[in-house]
Rosetta silent file (secondary structure, phi, psi, omega in degrees, C-alpha in Angstrom):
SEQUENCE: XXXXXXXXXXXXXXXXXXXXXXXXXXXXXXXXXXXXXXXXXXXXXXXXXXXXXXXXXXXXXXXXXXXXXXXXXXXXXXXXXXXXXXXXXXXXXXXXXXXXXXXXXXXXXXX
SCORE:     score description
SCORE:     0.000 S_00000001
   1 L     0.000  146.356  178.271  140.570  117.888  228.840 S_00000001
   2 E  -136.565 -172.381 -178.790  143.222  118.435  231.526 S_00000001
   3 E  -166.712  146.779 -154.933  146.530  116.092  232.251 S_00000001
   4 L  -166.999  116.067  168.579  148.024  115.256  235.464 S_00000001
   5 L   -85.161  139.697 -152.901  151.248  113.578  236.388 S_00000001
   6 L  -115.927  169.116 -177.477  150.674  110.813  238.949 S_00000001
   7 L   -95.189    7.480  172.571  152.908  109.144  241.830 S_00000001
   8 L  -111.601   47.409  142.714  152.490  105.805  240.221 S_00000001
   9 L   103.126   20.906 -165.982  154.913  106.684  237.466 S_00000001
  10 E  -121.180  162.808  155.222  151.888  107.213  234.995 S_00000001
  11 E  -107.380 -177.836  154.730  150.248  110.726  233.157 S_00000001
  12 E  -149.998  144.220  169.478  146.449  110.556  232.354 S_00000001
  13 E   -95.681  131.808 -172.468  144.481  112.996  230.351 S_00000001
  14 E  -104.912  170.012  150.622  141.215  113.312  231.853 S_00000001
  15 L  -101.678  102.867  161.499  137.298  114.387  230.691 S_00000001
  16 H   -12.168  -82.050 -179.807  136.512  117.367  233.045 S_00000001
  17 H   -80.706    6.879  142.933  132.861  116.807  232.221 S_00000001
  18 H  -127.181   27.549 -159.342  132.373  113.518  232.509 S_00000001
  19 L    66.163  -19.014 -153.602  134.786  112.885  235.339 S_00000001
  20 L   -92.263  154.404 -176.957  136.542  109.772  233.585 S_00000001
  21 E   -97.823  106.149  179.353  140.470  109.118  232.796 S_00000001
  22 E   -92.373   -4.539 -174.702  140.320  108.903  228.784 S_00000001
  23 E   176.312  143.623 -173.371  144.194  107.730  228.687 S_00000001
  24 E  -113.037  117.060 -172.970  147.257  106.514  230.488 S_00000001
  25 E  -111.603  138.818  148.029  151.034  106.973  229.687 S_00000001
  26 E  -126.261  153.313 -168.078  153.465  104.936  231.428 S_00000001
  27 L  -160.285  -53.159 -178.025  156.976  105.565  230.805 S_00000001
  28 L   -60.437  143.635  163.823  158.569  107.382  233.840 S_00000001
  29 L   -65.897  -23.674  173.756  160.876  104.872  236.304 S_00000001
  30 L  -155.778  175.380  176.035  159.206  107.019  239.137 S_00000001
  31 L   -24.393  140.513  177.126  156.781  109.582  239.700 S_00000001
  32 E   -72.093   90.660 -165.638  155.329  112.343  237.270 S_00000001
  33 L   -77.589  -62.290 -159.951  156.146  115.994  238.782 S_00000001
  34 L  -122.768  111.407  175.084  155.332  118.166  235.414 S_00000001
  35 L  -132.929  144.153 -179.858  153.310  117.817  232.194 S_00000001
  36 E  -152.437  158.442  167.842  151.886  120.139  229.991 S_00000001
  37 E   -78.183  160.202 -164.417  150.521  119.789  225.768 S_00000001
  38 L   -70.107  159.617  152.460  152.211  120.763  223.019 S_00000001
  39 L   -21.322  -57.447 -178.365  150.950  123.967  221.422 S_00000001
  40 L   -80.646  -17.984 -170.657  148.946  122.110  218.677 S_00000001
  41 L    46.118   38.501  152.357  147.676  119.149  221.897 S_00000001
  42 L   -85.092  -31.541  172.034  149.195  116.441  219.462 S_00000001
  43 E  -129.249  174.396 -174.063  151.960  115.776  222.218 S_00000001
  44 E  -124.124  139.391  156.338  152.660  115.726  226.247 S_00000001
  45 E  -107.356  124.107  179.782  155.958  116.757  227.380 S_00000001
  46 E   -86.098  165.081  171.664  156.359  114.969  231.036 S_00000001
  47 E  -151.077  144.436  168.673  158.897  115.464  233.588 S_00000001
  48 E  -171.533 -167.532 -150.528  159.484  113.323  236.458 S_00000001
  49 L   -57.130  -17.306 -153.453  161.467  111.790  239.754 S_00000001
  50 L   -99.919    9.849  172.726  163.446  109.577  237.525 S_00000001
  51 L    84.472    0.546  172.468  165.570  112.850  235.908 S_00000001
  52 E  -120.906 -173.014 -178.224  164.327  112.499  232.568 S_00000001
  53 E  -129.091  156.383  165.985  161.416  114.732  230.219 S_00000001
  54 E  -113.994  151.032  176.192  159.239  112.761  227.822 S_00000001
  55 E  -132.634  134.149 -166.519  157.687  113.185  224.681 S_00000001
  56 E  -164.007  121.859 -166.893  154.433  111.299  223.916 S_00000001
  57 E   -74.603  133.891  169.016  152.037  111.448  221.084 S_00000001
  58 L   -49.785  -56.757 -170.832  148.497  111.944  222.242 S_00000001
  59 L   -60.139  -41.392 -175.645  146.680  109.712  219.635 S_00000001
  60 L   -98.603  -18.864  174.406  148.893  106.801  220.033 S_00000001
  61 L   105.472  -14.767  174.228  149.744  106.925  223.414 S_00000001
  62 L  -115.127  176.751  162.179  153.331  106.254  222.980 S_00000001
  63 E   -12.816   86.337 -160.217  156.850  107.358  223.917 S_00000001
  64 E  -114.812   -1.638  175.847  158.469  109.206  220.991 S_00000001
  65 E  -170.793  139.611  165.919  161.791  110.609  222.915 S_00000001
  66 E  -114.911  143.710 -161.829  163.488  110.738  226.381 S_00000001
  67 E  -132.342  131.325 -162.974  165.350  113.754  226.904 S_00000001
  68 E  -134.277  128.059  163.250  168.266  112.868  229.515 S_00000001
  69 L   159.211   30.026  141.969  170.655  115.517  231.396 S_00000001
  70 L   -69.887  148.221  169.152  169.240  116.180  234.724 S_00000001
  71 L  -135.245   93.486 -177.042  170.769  114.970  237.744 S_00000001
  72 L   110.410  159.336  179.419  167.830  114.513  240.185 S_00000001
  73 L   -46.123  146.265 -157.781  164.233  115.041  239.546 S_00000001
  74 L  -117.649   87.891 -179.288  162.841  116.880  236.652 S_00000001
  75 L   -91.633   17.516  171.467  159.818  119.250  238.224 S_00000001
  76 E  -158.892  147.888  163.777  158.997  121.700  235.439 S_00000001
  77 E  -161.443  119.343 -161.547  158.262  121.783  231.774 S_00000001
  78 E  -139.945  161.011 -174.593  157.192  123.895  228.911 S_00000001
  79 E   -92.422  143.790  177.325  156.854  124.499  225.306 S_00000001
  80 L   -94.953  176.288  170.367  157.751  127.536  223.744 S_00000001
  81 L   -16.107  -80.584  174.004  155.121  129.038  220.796 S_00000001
  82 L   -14.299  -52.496 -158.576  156.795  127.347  218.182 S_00000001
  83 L    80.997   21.380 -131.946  156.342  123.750  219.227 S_00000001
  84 L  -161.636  -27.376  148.811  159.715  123.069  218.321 S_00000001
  85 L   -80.947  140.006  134.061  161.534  123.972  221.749 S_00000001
  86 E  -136.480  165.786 -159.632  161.043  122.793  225.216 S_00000001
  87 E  -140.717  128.746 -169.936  162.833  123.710  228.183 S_00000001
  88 E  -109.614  163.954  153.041  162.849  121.164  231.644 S_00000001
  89 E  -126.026  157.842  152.360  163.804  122.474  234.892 S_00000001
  90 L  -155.498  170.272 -163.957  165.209  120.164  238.203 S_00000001
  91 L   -36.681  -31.751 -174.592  166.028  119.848  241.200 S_00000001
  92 L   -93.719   48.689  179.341  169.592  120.218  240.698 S_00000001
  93 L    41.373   72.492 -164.619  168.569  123.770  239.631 S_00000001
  94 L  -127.536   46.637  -89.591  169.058  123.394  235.530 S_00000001
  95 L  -127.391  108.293  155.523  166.576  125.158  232.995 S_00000001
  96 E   -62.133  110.969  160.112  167.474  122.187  229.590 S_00000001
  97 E  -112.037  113.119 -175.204  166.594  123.648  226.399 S_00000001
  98 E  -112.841  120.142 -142.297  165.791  120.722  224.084 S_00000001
  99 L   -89.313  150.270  175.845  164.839  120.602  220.512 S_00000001
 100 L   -49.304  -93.834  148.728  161.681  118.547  219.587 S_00000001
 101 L   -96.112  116.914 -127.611  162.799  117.092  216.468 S_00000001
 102 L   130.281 -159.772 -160.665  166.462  116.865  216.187 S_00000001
 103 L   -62.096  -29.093 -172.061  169.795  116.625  217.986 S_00000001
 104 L   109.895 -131.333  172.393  168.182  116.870  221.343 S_00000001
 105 E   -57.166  135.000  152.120  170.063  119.588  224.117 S_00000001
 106 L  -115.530   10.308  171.720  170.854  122.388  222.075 S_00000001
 107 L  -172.364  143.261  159.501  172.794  124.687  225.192 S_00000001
 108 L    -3.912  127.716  158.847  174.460  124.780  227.926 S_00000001
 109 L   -42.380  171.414 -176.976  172.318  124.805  231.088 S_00000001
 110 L  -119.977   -7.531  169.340  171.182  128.447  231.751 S_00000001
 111 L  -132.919    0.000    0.000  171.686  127.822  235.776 S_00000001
């Protein structure tokens, strides 16, 4: 399986080998820049044009948190080890670090 953020505001996890789209998230207000799976591949964290990151359970397909404090497009995003962290980056140069479940930002930008 691989997963790829799209310009019509959707992700989709794909099957390699049989070519096919097995599932669609829509959520973002505009295009998808950055997605990658959780440690565990139970969730997608997304990033996209509209300045927020996403959190979205694989199985059910939906939406389980928007993580908001970009200004401007949100093009990178990753999990640490744990599963328990994630960290966005955007355009308006910002590295986010935001806890999974919990409060949400837990510092300061770092840029």
């Amino acid at each position: 399986m691989v997963i790829a953020g799209c310009s019509d505001h959707t992700l989709r996890i794909w099957d390699l080998e049989r070519g096919s789209s097995l599932q669609s998230h829509r959520g973002h207000e505009y295009g998808v820049f950055a997605v990658v799976f959780s440690p565990d591949s139970r969730r997608i964290l997304s990033g996209g044009a509209d300045g927020k990151a996403r959190l979205w359970d694989v199985r059910t397909g939906a939406c389980l948190r928007s993580f908001e404090g970009h200004k401007g497009d949100v093009n990178a995003v990753a999990y640490f080890p744990s599963g328990q962290l994630v960290i966005s980056g955007g355009k308006d140069t910002r590295l986010l670090l935001w806890q999974v479940d919990g409060i949400g930002r837990i510092k300061a930008p770092y840029c």
